[in-house]
Structure formats: structure tokens, C-alpha cells
Coordinates of C-alpha atoms and ligand atoms in Angstrom, one line a residue:
M1 CA 10.3 -19.0 88.3
A2 CA 14.0 -19.9 88.8
T3 CA 14.8 -23.7 88.9
A4 CA 17.0 -25.3 91.5
L5 CA 20.5 -25.3 90.2
H6 CA 21.8 -28.0 92.5
T7 CA 20.0 -30.5 94.6
F8 CA 22.8 -32.9 95.4
A9 CA 21.2 -36.2 94.6
G10 CA 17.8 -35.1 95.8
L11 CA 18.9 -33.2 98.9
S12 CA 15.7 -31.1 98.6
E13 CA 13.7 -34.3 98.7
V14 CA 15.1 -35.4 102.0
S15 CA 12.7 -33.2 103.9
N16 CA 9.4 -32.2 102.5
N17 CA 8.5 -29.6 105.1
V18 CA 11.8 -27.8 104.4
A19 CA 11.2 -28.0 100.6
D20 CA 7.8 -26.5 101.0
W21 CA 9.1 -23.6 103.0
V22 CA 11.9 -23.0 100.6
A23 CA 9.5 -22.9 97.6
G24 CA 7.4 -20.2 99.3
V25 CA 10.5 -18.1 100.1
Q26 CA 11.8 -18.6 96.5
Q27 CA 8.5 -17.2 95.2
L28 CA 8.8 -14.2 97.5
T29 CA 12.4 -13.3 97.1
Q30 CA 12.8 -14.3 93.4
P31 CA 16.4 -15.4 93.3
D32 CA 18.1 -16.4 90.0
R33 CA 19.2 -19.7 91.5
V34 CA 18.5 -21.9 94.5
Y35 CA 21.4 -23.8 96.0
W36 CA 21.1 -26.5 98.7
C37 CA 24.3 -26.6 100.7
D38 CA 25.6 -30.1 101.4
G39 CA 28.3 -29.0 103.8
S40 CA 31.2 -30.7 102.0
A41 CA 34.8 -29.4 101.9
A42 CA 34.5 -29.3 98.0
E43 CA 31.5 -27.0 98.3
E44 CA 33.3 -24.7 100.6
Q45 CA 36.3 -24.6 98.2
R46 CA 34.0 -23.9 95.3
L47 CA 32.2 -21.1 97.1
R48 CA 35.4 -19.5 98.3
G49 CA 36.7 -19.6 94.7
E50 CA 33.6 -17.8 93.5
L51 CA 33.9 -15.0 96.2
L52 CA 37.6 -14.6 95.3
A53 CA 36.9 -14.4 91.6
R54 CA 34.3 -11.7 92.3
G55 CA 36.7 -9.8 94.6
E56 CA 34.4 -10.1 97.5
L57 CA 37.0 -12.1 99.3
R58 CA 40.7 -11.6 99.3
E59 CA 43.4 -14.3 99.7
L60 CA 45.9 -13.6 102.4
N61 CA 49.6 -14.6 102.2
Q62 CA 49.3 -18.3 101.6
K63 CA 52.8 -19.1 102.9
S64 CA 52.4 -17.6 106.3
F65 CA 48.5 -17.8 106.5
P66 CA 47.6 -20.9 104.4
G67 CA 43.9 -21.2 103.7
C68 CA 43.2 -17.7 105.1
C69 CA 41.1 -15.0 103.6
L70 CA 40.0 -11.5 104.3
Y71 CA 36.5 -10.2 104.0
R72 CA 35.7 -6.5 104.2
S73 CA 32.1 -5.7 105.2
N74 CA 30.3 -2.6 104.4
P75 CA 31.5 0.2 106.7
S76 CA 28.0 0.7 107.9
D77 CA 27.6 -2.9 108.9
V78 CA 30.3 -3.9 111.4
A79 CA 28.4 -4.9 114.6
R80 CA 25.1 -6.2 116.0
V81 CA 22.3 -3.7 115.9
E82 CA 20.4 -4.1 119.2
H83 CA 18.0 -1.2 118.4
L84 CA 16.9 -2.9 115.2
T85 CA 16.5 -6.3 116.9
Y86 CA 12.9 -7.4 117.9
I87 CA 11.2 -10.2 119.7
C88 CA 7.8 -10.5 117.9
S89 CA 5.9 -12.6 120.6
R90 CA 2.1 -12.5 120.5
S91 CA 2.0 -10.5 123.8
K92 CA 4.4 -7.5 124.5
D93 CA 4.5 -8.5 128.1
A94 CA 6.1 -11.9 127.1
A95 CA 9.1 -10.0 125.5
G96 CA 9.5 -7.8 128.6
P97 CA 11.0 -4.4 129.0
N98 CA 14.4 -6.0 128.1
N99 CA 13.5 -6.3 124.5
N100 CA 12.2 -4.3 121.5
W101 CA 8.8 -5.7 120.7
M102 CA 6.7 -5.7 117.5
D103 CA 3.4 -7.3 116.9
P104 CA 4.1 -10.4 114.9
A105 CA 1.5 -9.7 112.2
A106 CA 2.9 -6.2 111.7
A107 CA 6.5 -7.5 111.6
R108 CA 5.6 -10.2 109.2
A109 CA 3.9 -7.6 106.9
K110 CA 6.8 -5.3 107.1
M111 CA 9.4 -7.9 106.4
R112 CA 7.4 -9.4 103.5
E113 CA 7.7 -6.1 101.7
L114 CA 11.4 -5.9 102.3
F115 CA 12.1 -9.5 101.2
R116 CA 9.8 -9.2 98.1
G117 CA 12.1 -9.6 95.1
S118 CA 15.2 -9.0 97.3
M119 CA 17.1 -11.9 95.8
R120 CA 16.7 -11.0 92.2
G121 CA 20.0 -11.5 90.4
R122 CA 21.3 -13.5 93.3
T123 CA 21.7 -17.0 94.4
M124 CA 19.6 -18.2 97.4
Y125 CA 21.4 -20.6 99.6
V126 CA 19.6 -23.2 101.7
L127 CA 21.6 -24.1 104.8
P128 CA 20.4 -27.0 106.9
Y129 CA 22.4 -26.8 110.2
C130 CA 22.6 -28.5 113.6
M131 CA 23.4 -26.6 116.8
G132 CA 25.3 -29.2 119.0
P133 CA 26.7 -32.7 118.2
L134 CA 24.6 -34.3 115.5
D135 CA 24.0 -37.3 117.8
S136 CA 23.1 -35.3 120.9
P137 CA 19.6 -35.3 122.3
Y138 CA 20.2 -31.8 123.4
A139 CA 21.1 -30.5 119.9
R140 CA 18.5 -28.5 117.9
C141 CA 18.4 -28.0 114.2
G142 CA 17.5 -25.1 111.9
V143 CA 17.6 -24.1 108.3
E144 CA 18.9 -20.7 107.2
I145 CA 18.0 -19.3 103.8
T146 CA 20.4 -16.5 102.8
D147 CA 21.6 -14.7 99.7
S148 CA 25.1 -14.1 101.2
A149 CA 27.9 -16.5 100.3
Y150 CA 29.9 -15.0 103.1
V151 CA 27.2 -16.2 105.5
V152 CA 27.4 -19.7 104.1
L153 CA 31.2 -19.8 104.6
N154 CA 30.8 -18.7 108.2
M155 CA 27.9 -21.0 109.0
A156 CA 29.9 -24.0 107.5
I157 CA 32.5 -23.3 110.2
M158 CA 30.3 -22.3 113.1
T159 CA 27.7 -25.1 112.9
R160 CA 27.3 -28.7 111.7
M161 CA 26.0 -27.5 108.3
G162 CA 24.8 -29.6 105.4
R163 CA 23.4 -33.1 104.6
A164 CA 23.6 -34.7 108.0
A165 CA 21.7 -31.8 109.6
L166 CA 19.0 -32.2 106.9
E167 CA 18.7 -35.8 107.6
R168 CA 18.2 -35.2 111.3
I169 CA 15.6 -32.6 110.4
A170 CA 13.8 -35.2 108.2
T171 CA 13.6 -37.7 111.1
E172 CA 12.8 -35.2 113.7
G173 CA 10.3 -32.9 111.9
G174 CA 10.9 -29.6 113.8
F175 CA 13.4 -27.0 112.9
V176 CA 14.0 -23.3 113.3
R177 CA 13.3 -21.2 110.1
G178 CA 15.7 -18.5 109.5
L179 CA 15.3 -16.2 106.5
H180 CA 18.2 -13.8 105.8
S181 CA 18.8 -11.3 103.0
I182 CA 21.6 -8.6 102.9
G183 CA 19.1 -6.4 101.0
D184 CA 20.8 -3.3 100.0
L185 CA 22.6 -2.9 103.3
D186 CA 20.7 0.4 104.0
P187 CA 20.7 0.9 107.8
A188 CA 17.2 2.3 107.4
R189 CA 16.0 -1.0 106.0
R190 CA 17.7 -3.3 108.5
F191 CA 15.7 -5.4 111.0
I192 CA 16.4 -8.6 112.9
M193 CA 13.0 -10.2 113.9
H194 CA 12.3 -13.2 116.1
Y195 CA 9.0 -15.0 116.2
P196 CA 9.6 -17.3 119.2
E197 CA 6.2 -18.9 119.1
E198 CA 6.8 -20.0 115.5
L199 CA 10.4 -20.8 116.0
S200 CA 11.3 -18.5 113.2
I201 CA 13.7 -15.6 112.4
E202 CA 13.7 -13.0 109.7
S203 CA 16.9 -10.8 109.2
F204 CA 17.2 -8.1 106.6
G205 CA 19.8 -5.6 105.6
S206 CA 22.9 -6.7 107.4
G207 CA 25.6 -9.3 106.5
Y208 CA 27.4 -9.0 109.8
G209 CA 28.0 -11.6 112.5
G210 CA 25.2 -11.9 114.9
N211 CA 22.8 -10.2 112.6
A212 CA 23.3 -12.6 109.7
L213 CA 24.8 -15.9 111.1
L214 CA 21.3 -16.9 112.3
G215 CA 22.4 -20.1 114.1
K216 CA 24.3 -18.0 116.6
K217 CA 22.7 -15.3 118.7
C218 CA 19.2 -15.4 116.9
H219 CA 18.7 -19.2 117.2
A220 CA 21.1 -20.5 119.8
L221 CA 20.2 -17.7 122.3
R222 CA 17.0 -15.8 121.6
I223 CA 14.8 -18.6 120.1
A224 CA 16.5 -21.3 122.2
S225 CA 16.1 -19.4 125.5
W226 CA 12.3 -19.4 124.8
Q227 CA 12.3 -23.1 123.9
A228 CA 14.5 -23.9 126.9
R229 CA 12.0 -22.3 129.3
D230 CA 9.2 -24.5 127.8
E231 CA 11.4 -27.6 128.0
G232 CA 13.2 -27.0 131.4
W233 CA 16.7 -26.1 130.3
L234 CA 18.8 -23.0 129.9
A235 CA 20.3 -21.4 126.8
E236 CA 23.1 -19.0 128.0
H237 CA 25.8 -16.6 126.7
M238 CA 28.5 -18.7 128.3
L239 CA 31.9 -20.2 127.5
I240 CA 32.5 -23.7 128.7
V241 CA 36.0 -24.7 129.8
G242 CA 37.6 -27.9 131.3
L243 CA 40.3 -27.4 134.0
Q244 CA 42.5 -30.3 134.9
N245 CA 44.4 -29.8 138.1
P246 CA 47.9 -31.1 138.9
R247 CA 46.3 -34.2 140.5
G248 CA 44.7 -35.0 137.0
E249 CA 41.2 -34.3 137.9
T250 CA 39.1 -32.3 135.4
H251 CA 36.2 -30.0 136.3
Y252 CA 34.1 -28.0 134.0
V253 CA 32.9 -24.5 134.5
A254 CA 30.7 -22.3 132.4
A255 CA 31.1 -18.5 132.4
A256 CA 28.9 -15.6 131.1
F257 CA 30.5 -12.3 130.1
P258 CA 29.1 -9.7 127.8
S259 CA 30.4 -9.6 124.2
A260 CA 34.1 -8.7 123.7
C261 CA 34.9 -9.1 127.5
G262 CA 37.4 -12.0 127.1
K263 CA 35.2 -15.1 126.9
T264 CA 37.4 -16.5 124.1
N265 CA 40.6 -15.8 126.0
L266 CA 39.2 -17.5 129.2
A267 CA 38.0 -20.5 127.3
M268 CA 41.4 -20.9 125.8
L269 CA 43.5 -19.9 128.8
I270 CA 47.1 -20.8 128.9
P271 CA 48.2 -21.8 132.4
P272 CA 51.1 -19.6 133.6
A273 CA 54.5 -21.1 134.2
S274 CA 54.0 -20.3 137.9
L275 CA 51.1 -22.9 138.1
P276 CA 52.7 -26.1 136.8
G277 CA 50.7 -29.2 136.2
W278 CA 47.4 -27.4 135.1
K279 CA 45.8 -28.2 131.8
V280 CA 42.9 -26.2 130.1
F281 CA 40.5 -27.6 127.5
T282 CA 38.1 -25.4 125.6
I283 CA 34.6 -26.8 125.1
G284 CA 33.0 -23.6 124.0
D285 CA 33.7 -19.9 123.8
D286 CA 30.3 -18.2 123.5
I287 CA 27.2 -20.2 124.0
A288 CA 26.2 -23.0 126.4
W289 CA 23.0 -25.1 126.4
L290 CA 22.6 -26.4 130.0
Q291 CA 20.4 -29.4 130.8
P292 CA 19.6 -30.9 134.2
G293 CA 21.1 -34.4 133.9
P294 CA 19.8 -37.7 135.1
D295 CA 22.3 -37.5 138.0
G296 CA 20.9 -34.2 139.3
R297 CA 23.9 -32.2 138.1
L298 CA 23.8 -29.5 135.3
W299 CA 25.3 -30.7 132.0
A300 CA 26.4 -28.5 129.2
I301 CA 26.9 -28.7 125.4
N302 CA 28.4 -26.1 123.1
P303 CA 25.9 -25.8 120.3
E304 CA 28.6 -24.3 118.0
S305 CA 31.5 -25.9 116.2
G306 CA 33.7 -22.8 115.5
Y307 CA 34.7 -19.4 117.1
F308 CA 33.7 -16.0 115.8
G309 CA 36.2 -14.2 118.0
V310 CA 37.4 -10.6 118.4
V311 CA 40.8 -10.3 116.6
P312 CA 42.4 -7.1 118.1
G313 CA 44.5 -7.9 121.1
T314 CA 45.3 -11.4 120.0
N315 CA 49.0 -12.3 120.2
A316 CA 51.3 -15.0 121.6
S317 CA 51.3 -13.6 125.1
T318 CA 47.6 -12.7 125.6
N319 CA 46.3 -15.9 123.9
R320 CA 48.9 -18.2 122.4
N321 CA 46.3 -20.8 121.4
A322 CA 44.3 -18.3 119.5
D323 CA 47.4 -16.9 117.9
Q324 CA 48.4 -20.3 116.6
M325 CA 44.9 -21.3 115.7
I326 CA 44.3 -18.4 113.3
R327 CA 47.4 -18.9 111.3
R328 CA 45.6 -21.2 108.8
D329 CA 42.1 -21.8 107.4
T330 CA 40.7 -18.8 109.0
L331 CA 38.3 -16.2 107.7
F332 CA 39.2 -12.7 108.8
T333 CA 36.7 -9.9 108.7
N334 CA 37.6 -6.2 108.8
V335 CA 41.3 -6.5 109.7
G336 CA 44.2 -4.4 108.2
L337 CA 46.9 -5.7 105.9
T338 CA 50.8 -5.6 106.0
A339 CA 52.9 -5.1 103.0
D340 CA 53.3 -8.9 102.8
N341 CA 49.6 -9.4 102.5
E342 CA 49.3 -10.7 106.1
P343 CA 46.4 -9.7 108.3
W344 CA 47.2 -7.0 110.9
W345 CA 45.4 -5.8 113.9
E346 CA 46.1 -3.7 116.9
G347 CA 48.0 -5.9 119.4
R348 CA 49.7 -8.0 116.7
T349 CA 53.3 -8.0 117.5
E350 CA 54.6 -8.9 114.1
G351 CA 54.6 -6.7 111.0
R352 CA 53.2 -3.3 110.4
P353 CA 49.9 -2.2 108.8
L354 CA 50.0 -1.0 105.2
T355 CA 46.3 -0.7 104.7
D356 CA 43.4 -0.4 107.2
W357 CA 40.2 -2.4 107.4
L358 CA 38.6 -0.2 104.8
G359 CA 41.5 -0.8 102.4
R360 CA 42.8 2.8 102.7
P361 CA 46.6 3.4 103.2
Y362 CA 47.0 3.1 107.0
N363 CA 47.1 6.4 108.8
P364 CA 46.8 6.4 112.6
D365 CA 44.8 9.7 112.3
N366 CA 42.1 7.7 110.7
G367 CA 41.7 5.4 113.7
P368 CA 42.8 1.8 114.2
A369 CA 44.0 -0.4 111.3
A370 CA 41.6 -3.2 112.2
H371 CA 38.1 -2.4 113.2
P372 CA 37.8 -2.9 117.1
N373 CA 35.1 -5.5 116.4
S374 CA 37.0 -7.2 113.6
R375 CA 36.6 -11.0 113.8
F376 CA 38.2 -14.3 113.0
T377 CA 36.0 -17.3 112.0
V378 CA 37.7 -20.6 112.6
A379 CA 36.9 -24.2 113.3
A380 CA 37.0 -25.1 117.0
S381 CA 39.0 -28.2 116.2
Q382 CA 42.0 -25.9 115.2
N383 CA 42.3 -24.7 118.7
P384 CA 45.4 -26.4 120.3
A385 CA 43.4 -26.6 123.6
Y386 CA 40.3 -28.0 121.9
G387 CA 38.5 -30.4 124.3
R388 CA 37.1 -33.4 122.4
E389 CA 34.4 -33.7 125.0
A390 CA 32.8 -30.8 123.0
E391 CA 31.6 -33.7 120.7
D392 CA 30.2 -35.9 123.5
P393 CA 26.4 -36.0 123.0
R394 CA 25.8 -36.0 126.8
G395 CA 27.8 -32.8 127.2
V396 CA 30.0 -32.1 130.2
P397 CA 29.0 -31.8 133.9
I398 CA 29.3 -28.2 135.2
S399 CA 30.8 -27.7 138.7
A400 CA 30.6 -23.9 138.7
L401 CA 28.8 -21.1 136.9
I402 CA 30.7 -17.8 136.8
F403 CA 29.4 -14.3 136.0
G404 CA 31.4 -11.3 135.2
G405 CA 31.5 -8.0 133.5
R406 CA 34.0 -5.3 132.6
R407 CA 33.9 -3.0 135.7
R408 CA 36.6 -0.4 136.3
E409 CA 35.1 0.1 139.8
L410 CA 33.2 -1.6 142.6
A411 CA 33.0 -5.2 141.6
P412 CA 35.7 -7.2 143.4
L413 CA 38.0 -9.8 141.8
V414 CA 35.8 -12.8 142.9
Y415 CA 33.0 -13.6 145.2
E416 CA 30.7 -16.6 145.6
A417 CA 26.9 -16.6 145.9
R418 CA 25.6 -18.1 149.2
S419 CA 23.1 -20.3 147.4
W420 CA 21.6 -21.0 143.9
Q421 CA 18.9 -18.5 144.7
H422 CA 21.4 -15.8 145.7
G423 CA 23.4 -16.8 142.6
V424 CA 20.5 -15.9 140.4
L425 CA 20.6 -12.5 141.9
V426 CA 24.3 -12.3 141.4
G427 CA 23.9 -13.3 137.7
A428 CA 21.1 -10.7 137.3
S429 CA 23.4 -8.0 138.8
V430 CA 26.0 -8.2 135.9
A431 CA 26.8 -4.8 134.6
S432 CA 29.5 -4.0 132.1
E433 CA 31.1 -1.3 130.1
T434 CA 29.8 -1.4 126.5
T435 CA 32.2 -2.6 123.8
A436 CA 32.5 -2.4 120.1
A437 CA 30.6 -5.7 119.6
A438 CA 27.3 -3.7 119.4
A439 CA 26.7 -0.5 117.5
G440 CA 26.6 2.5 119.9
Q441 CA 28.8 4.3 122.4
V442 CA 31.6 2.3 124.0
G443 CA 32.6 2.3 127.6
V444 CA 29.3 3.3 129.4
V445 CA 28.2 0.9 132.2
R446 CA 25.0 -0.8 131.5
R447 CA 23.1 -3.5 133.2
D448 CA 23.4 -6.8 131.4
P449 CA 21.8 -9.6 133.5
M450 CA 23.6 -13.0 132.9
A451 CA 25.3 -11.2 130.0
M452 CA 22.0 -11.8 128.2
K453 CA 20.5 -8.3 127.8
P454 CA 20.8 -8.4 124.0
F455 CA 20.0 -12.2 123.8
A456 CA 17.2 -13.2 126.2
G457 CA 14.2 -14.0 124.0
Y458 CA 11.7 -13.2 126.7
N459 CA 10.9 -11.1 129.7
F460 CA 13.8 -11.1 132.2
G461 CA 11.4 -11.4 135.1
D462 CA 10.1 -14.8 133.7
Y463 CA 13.7 -15.7 132.9
W464 CA 14.9 -15.3 136.4
A465 CA 11.9 -17.3 137.6
H466 CA 12.9 -20.0 135.2
W467 CA 16.5 -19.9 136.5
L468 CA 15.2 -20.4 140.0
A469 CA 13.0 -23.3 138.9
V470 CA 15.9 -25.1 137.1
G471 CA 18.1 -24.7 140.2
A472 CA 15.4 -26.1 142.4
A473 CA 15.1 -29.2 140.2
L474 CA 18.9 -29.9 140.5
K475 CA 20.0 -32.2 143.3
N476 CA 23.5 -31.2 142.9
P477 CA 23.5 -27.6 141.5
P478 CA 26.8 -25.9 140.4
R479 CA 28.0 -23.2 142.8
I480 CA 27.7 -19.6 141.4
F481 CA 30.4 -17.0 141.4
H482 CA 31.0 -13.4 140.2
V483 CA 34.4 -12.2 138.8
N484 CA 35.9 -9.0 137.5
W485 CA 39.3 -9.0 135.8
F486 CA 39.0 -5.4 134.8
R487 CA 39.3 -3.4 138.2
Q488 CA 41.5 -0.3 137.9
N489 CA 43.0 1.9 140.5
A490 CA 42.5 5.7 140.7
A491 CA 45.3 6.2 138.1
G492 CA 43.5 3.9 135.5
K493 CA 45.9 1.0 135.9
F494 CA 44.5 -2.6 135.9
L495 CA 44.8 -4.0 139.4
W496 CA 44.8 -7.7 138.3
P497 CA 47.1 -9.1 135.6
G498 CA 44.3 -11.1 133.9
F499 CA 44.8 -13.6 131.1
G500 CA 46.5 -16.8 132.1
E501 CA 46.7 -15.6 135.8
N502 CA 42.9 -15.8 135.9
L503 CA 43.6 -19.5 136.6
R504 CA 44.5 -18.6 140.1
V505 CA 40.9 -17.4 140.6
L506 CA 39.5 -20.4 138.9
A507 CA 41.6 -22.7 141.1
W508 CA 40.1 -21.1 144.2
I509 CA 36.6 -21.5 142.7
L510 CA 37.3 -25.2 142.1
D511 CA 38.5 -25.6 145.6
R512 CA 35.3 -24.1 146.9
C513 CA 33.4 -26.6 144.8
A514 CA 35.4 -29.4 146.3
G515 CA 34.8 -28.0 149.7
S516 CA 38.6 -27.7 150.4
A517 CA 38.8 -23.8 150.5
G518 CA 37.7 -21.5 153.2
A519 CA 35.9 -18.2 152.6
V520 CA 35.0 -15.0 154.5
E521 CA 31.4 -14.0 154.5
T522 CA 30.9 -10.4 153.2
P523 CA 27.5 -8.7 152.7
I524 CA 27.6 -9.4 149.0
G525 CA 28.9 -13.0 149.2
N526 CA 31.9 -15.2 150.2
M527 CA 35.4 -14.2 149.3
P528 CA 38.8 -16.0 149.6
L529 CA 40.2 -16.2 153.1
T530 CA 43.6 -14.2 153.3
G531 CA 46.2 -16.4 151.7
E532 CA 43.8 -18.8 150.0
L533 CA 44.0 -17.1 146.7
N534 CA 47.4 -18.3 145.3
T535 CA 49.4 -15.2 144.5
A536 CA 52.9 -16.8 144.7
G537 CA 55.2 -15.4 142.1
L538 CA 52.8 -12.8 141.0
D539 CA 53.9 -9.2 140.8
I540 CA 50.9 -7.6 142.8
S541 CA 51.2 -5.3 145.7
P542 CA 49.3 -6.0 149.0
E543 CA 47.5 -2.7 148.5
A544 CA 46.2 -3.8 145.1
L545 CA 45.0 -7.1 146.6
T546 CA 43.2 -5.3 149.3
E547 CA 41.5 -3.1 146.8
L548 CA 40.5 -6.1 144.7
T549 CA 38.8 -7.8 147.6
A550 CA 37.3 -4.7 149.3
V551 CA 33.5 -4.2 149.6
P552 CA 33.2 -0.5 150.2
N553 CA 30.0 -0.2 152.1
A554 CA 28.6 3.2 150.9
A555 CA 29.3 2.4 147.3
W556 CA 27.7 -1.0 147.5
R557 CA 24.7 0.4 149.3
K558 CA 24.2 2.8 146.4
E559 CA 24.7 0.0 143.8
I560 CA 22.2 -2.2 145.6
A561 CA 19.6 0.6 145.7
S562 CA 20.0 1.2 142.0
F563 CA 19.9 -2.5 141.1
R564 CA 16.7 -2.8 143.2
Q565 CA 15.2 0.0 141.2
Y566 CA 16.1 -1.8 138.0
L567 CA 14.6 -5.1 139.2
L568 CA 11.3 -3.4 140.1
E569 CA 11.0 -2.4 136.4
F570 CA 10.0 -6.0 135.8
G571 CA 6.9 -5.5 138.0
S572 CA 4.7 -8.5 138.6
H573 CA 7.1 -10.7 136.5
L574 CA 9.8 -10.3 139.1
P575 CA 10.0 -13.3 141.4
D576 CA 9.5 -12.6 145.0
A577 CA 12.6 -14.6 145.8
M578 CA 14.7 -12.0 144.0
L579 CA 13.3 -9.3 146.1
A580 CA 13.9 -11.3 149.3
E581 CA 17.5 -11.9 148.2
I582 CA 18.3 -8.3 147.4
D583 CA 16.7 -7.2 150.7
E584 CA 18.9 -9.6 152.4
V585 CA 22.1 -8.2 150.8
A586 CA 20.8 -4.7 151.8
R587 CA 20.2 -5.9 155.4
R588 CA 23.8 -7.3 155.5
L589 CA 25.3 -4.1 154.1
A590 CA 23.3 -2.0 156.7
A591 CA 24.5 -4.3 159.5
A592 CA 28.2 -4.3 158.4
Ligands
SAT601 O1 28.1 -10.6 116.3 S1 28.2 -11.7 117.3 O2 26.9 -11.5 118.1 O3 28.0 -12.9 116.6 C1 29.4 -11.6 118.4 C2 29.1 -11.0 119.7 O4 28.7 -9.8 119.8 O5 29.2 -11.7 120.7
MN602 MN1 28.9 -13.5 122.3

């Protein structure tokens, strides 16, 4: 059997229960070497050097993009694979109709055969990590075992990875076990399995993003959502942002949108010149862990320490913060290259592509230069708008929860739920056009409750019941809103300018939370009174505004009827309160 190459002054001795598990995995997967990651900068340098030497990573122009590298994934491995992702709970009912399910014993047996000998000739990396600030009672730890050095480089940015996490595990005892091997990247031998009752994950056959960085979607959403239900909190697919108004008061909101719908842009929003005095601080761009606080408010931490963001579309006018942030020490995946060896992507305003993401000479007939789901991995602290409160062990108090999707039609710019209970229905009603973040057809509308369809680790019916219970336990719950930045007119033109101008909508939301803005009741929820949404200096026609705030009765009745059908699929798991709420909306539409 291979011997440990490196144990960093007894790192493997720090935690016996980790070491025992690692030894078992080593026996099964038969790596040539075992390497315990300490998370140091020197380690990152060394690993990166090894990948560069092997040609798996490519250095970008070090003058204009110092510390930046390009990684090209296998062309068959560029997005999450939802059809190969399973919740392996003991009962199928617990996973619900919203998940693929496999019997845990059958899944274990299947994965055992895939993992057997899969790391021969490779190094097995052991990555202890902490999701959330190391000193936060809300943080949770895990250990990922992987044979991909690219995964190590990503996890080192995305999580608090290394010695300190292992020390926390040694004191705490419990941790999430994540086993990952890229296998032979054969899509027919690719599975992402979750065993929520055992707090464990097995992922085989993909090296990409959410399939392979197990701390992210697998742990921080699927496993954590299950744990959160048992423990009385929420693990959500939400950004967290701090908004400081011209009076100097800061409020925090958390917002859920499906993948590749602009969460990173909203989290890093640049206030437009027409709204002087506002400041925006990013706390998180993808995942929020929400806990009822001792004061009866809802508090949030960002379990991650980096961003794994969509590159295409990033430029100084869409997201100046991101544009600056990714000019150094950034790992690019699947972008094109310029003749100057700079990264290039659709929407980049400087340079021209010489080669595409596959390394071929760029030819627009072959499609875009950068893959539509090409990504940057970058430390959150590099964001010019980074909010230090992201490191506060208590988290930040949340004033408003916002749900949204990418909807060409129907969903208005903004509306507010009448109550927490109605808000849970509004969150459950999220639907969105599919994007390149997941394998499959792009642009079809699908239901994506709370933007958690690919990520809820258990039955949505039980999940909504849990949401209702969390709200009932809050003395001072956040208000709940729904937004849609993506409405188009009949000619296919966006009705709302989006990006920084979204702050106008957020300002109304905060005024509602402060009790200082009025609203009109509509059958679906409360909307801004005419004139209360600040549109001064905005080039938007009165017709567009009317369309953005319309509630077309017939279309909404159809929508509510189809949503009701969807809810009924959850059978006895669907809380009665959800049916009562949807029937109330239907009644209001009929009476309007
Ligand atoms: O691939 S990830 O799941 O990490 C990114 C996303 O789809 O949100
Ligand atoms: Mn996401």
C-alpha cells in the first residue's frame, strides 16, 4: 500500500476519525500517494507549479493578469449534471419527487465498484475545509478526498481549507465526508450521490464545478438543507448583500435566483451615478445559511470564501467590481484567449479572441469563444465591494428575502408577499428559463422553487413546511419579495435596464421594510404605488413601466392553476397552509 507522502507535522494525527476514513478510502482507491492539504499559500504555489509543468494549467499574461491561469476542462464536462445527481436517503419519499433517488445500499455498492482502484497512478488529496467563518457557531466542516489538483486549487479559494479546519473537526468530531474521483470522465460512469443521513457525498466521473467542489452545492446546499431541517435553520441558494443608504444606514438582504441569473452581479452591484450616496457591500454571491437569532431576527452567514462566477458578460459597465477583481490571482475555466495570452469571453470589451475555450483557432461558426458556463474562481476578499461582515461569526441580520427568476413574460418587476406564509408560496412559485449552468436545453421555463430545484436535499413538501416553521419561530421575520429583471416586450427588448439600476427596486424594498413606502394591493401581492419607485433620470417609457407592473388577470389565473397542479404533486407532504395561500390568490384574481 502507498505511504503518506506528506503529513505536515502530523496533520493526519490531528483527527483520528478523519485518518481512519482516509485509510479506508486509500485501500479502496489505491492512489500512488496521499497528500494532506494544509491550506498554506506555499502549498497552493507548489500545486499550481505542478499543474503548469504537466500542461494541465496554463499561465495567462502575467503583466496584465498577474497570478491568473486558465484551465480547460474536458469538453464533455462543462456543467452540473442534474440527471446524474441523486439523494440516497433511506426512504424514497424523503427525497421527494423533486430529486432523483437511489437506495443507499445500492448506490454505495455501485460507487464502490467505480472507486475501486480509480486513483491508481494518481495522488489522493485530503482537504479538510470549513464552510463559514472558522470561529462561527453556524459554520460546518467537511473533508473532501479528491484525485484532482484542480479541485484542490478551487477549494482553497472557495472554502477555509487546511489545518485550521482540521483542528476544528478534531474538537467538534462531526464532519461531512466527501469522496471525489474524476475517474475517466466517461459521462456514462458519472454519478453525484448524497447520503444525507450519513452526512456523506460520493462524486465520480466529473471534474467540474458543482459536481466536484463538494463543499459547494453538495455539502452547503443538499446535505446542509437536510441538516438545517433537523436543527431549525435554512441552507439556501441565495446571495447576501449589504445596502447602505445615503443616511448611512446599512440593511442586509438575501436573494435567491437560479444559477446564471445574475446573483453575482446583484451581490456586487455598482450604484448608478443617478443614485448618489448609496454603498453596496457583498457578503456572499451564491449560498446563505440562515439562522433564527436570539433577537428574533433571521441572521445569515456566507459559508463560502470565494466566488465561482459566470465569466461571459463581465465588463466594466455590467459589473465593474467583478471586472477589476478578476484581473489578478484568478483561476479561469473554459474561456478563450487573445493573441496577447489574455483571457477572452463574450462581453469582454478589450481584445479579440485568437483561440476558443477548446484551444481551437477562434471561428464564430464554431460557437462562442468562451463556453457560456465558463467560470472564474477568485477569493471574495479581492472584490472591491467585499463586506468584512462576511467574516463576522454572528453573521448579518436580514431585513428582506428576495426571490426571482429569468422570466420573459408574466412576472412583474417587483411585488411583496402579504405575510411570511404568503412569501413561502411566492418563493415556491419561482420559475425560470434554464441556463448553461446545467447540462440540457437552455431557455425553457421550468419550476425552480426557491431556486433550489437542483439543490434541495429532501422533499420540497417537507421543505416548505420547514420554511413555514422557521418563519413562525421568528419574532421579527424579514419581509419577502419577488423580482424579475428579465421582462421583455413583444419585440424581445428588455423592459428594465437591470444591473446597477436594480438598486432602485432594492431601495423600494428597504423602504417597505422600514415602513416608509406605500404599496398597492394586487391579487398576487403588494406593488409600488405610482411614483414610489424612483425612476428619475432613467430612460424608461411610461408604457414600459405600465407593462412592468401589470398583473394580466387571465394569464395569472392560468399560471396559478398550473402552479396549483405542480404543488399537488407533493401529495400529503404539501402543507395545508400552502394550499390555503394559493386558493387565496386564486380568489383574489377571480374577484379582481
Ligand atoms: O457548478 S456550480 O453549481 O458550482 C455553479 C452553479 O451552477 O451555480
Ligand atoms: Mn449557484
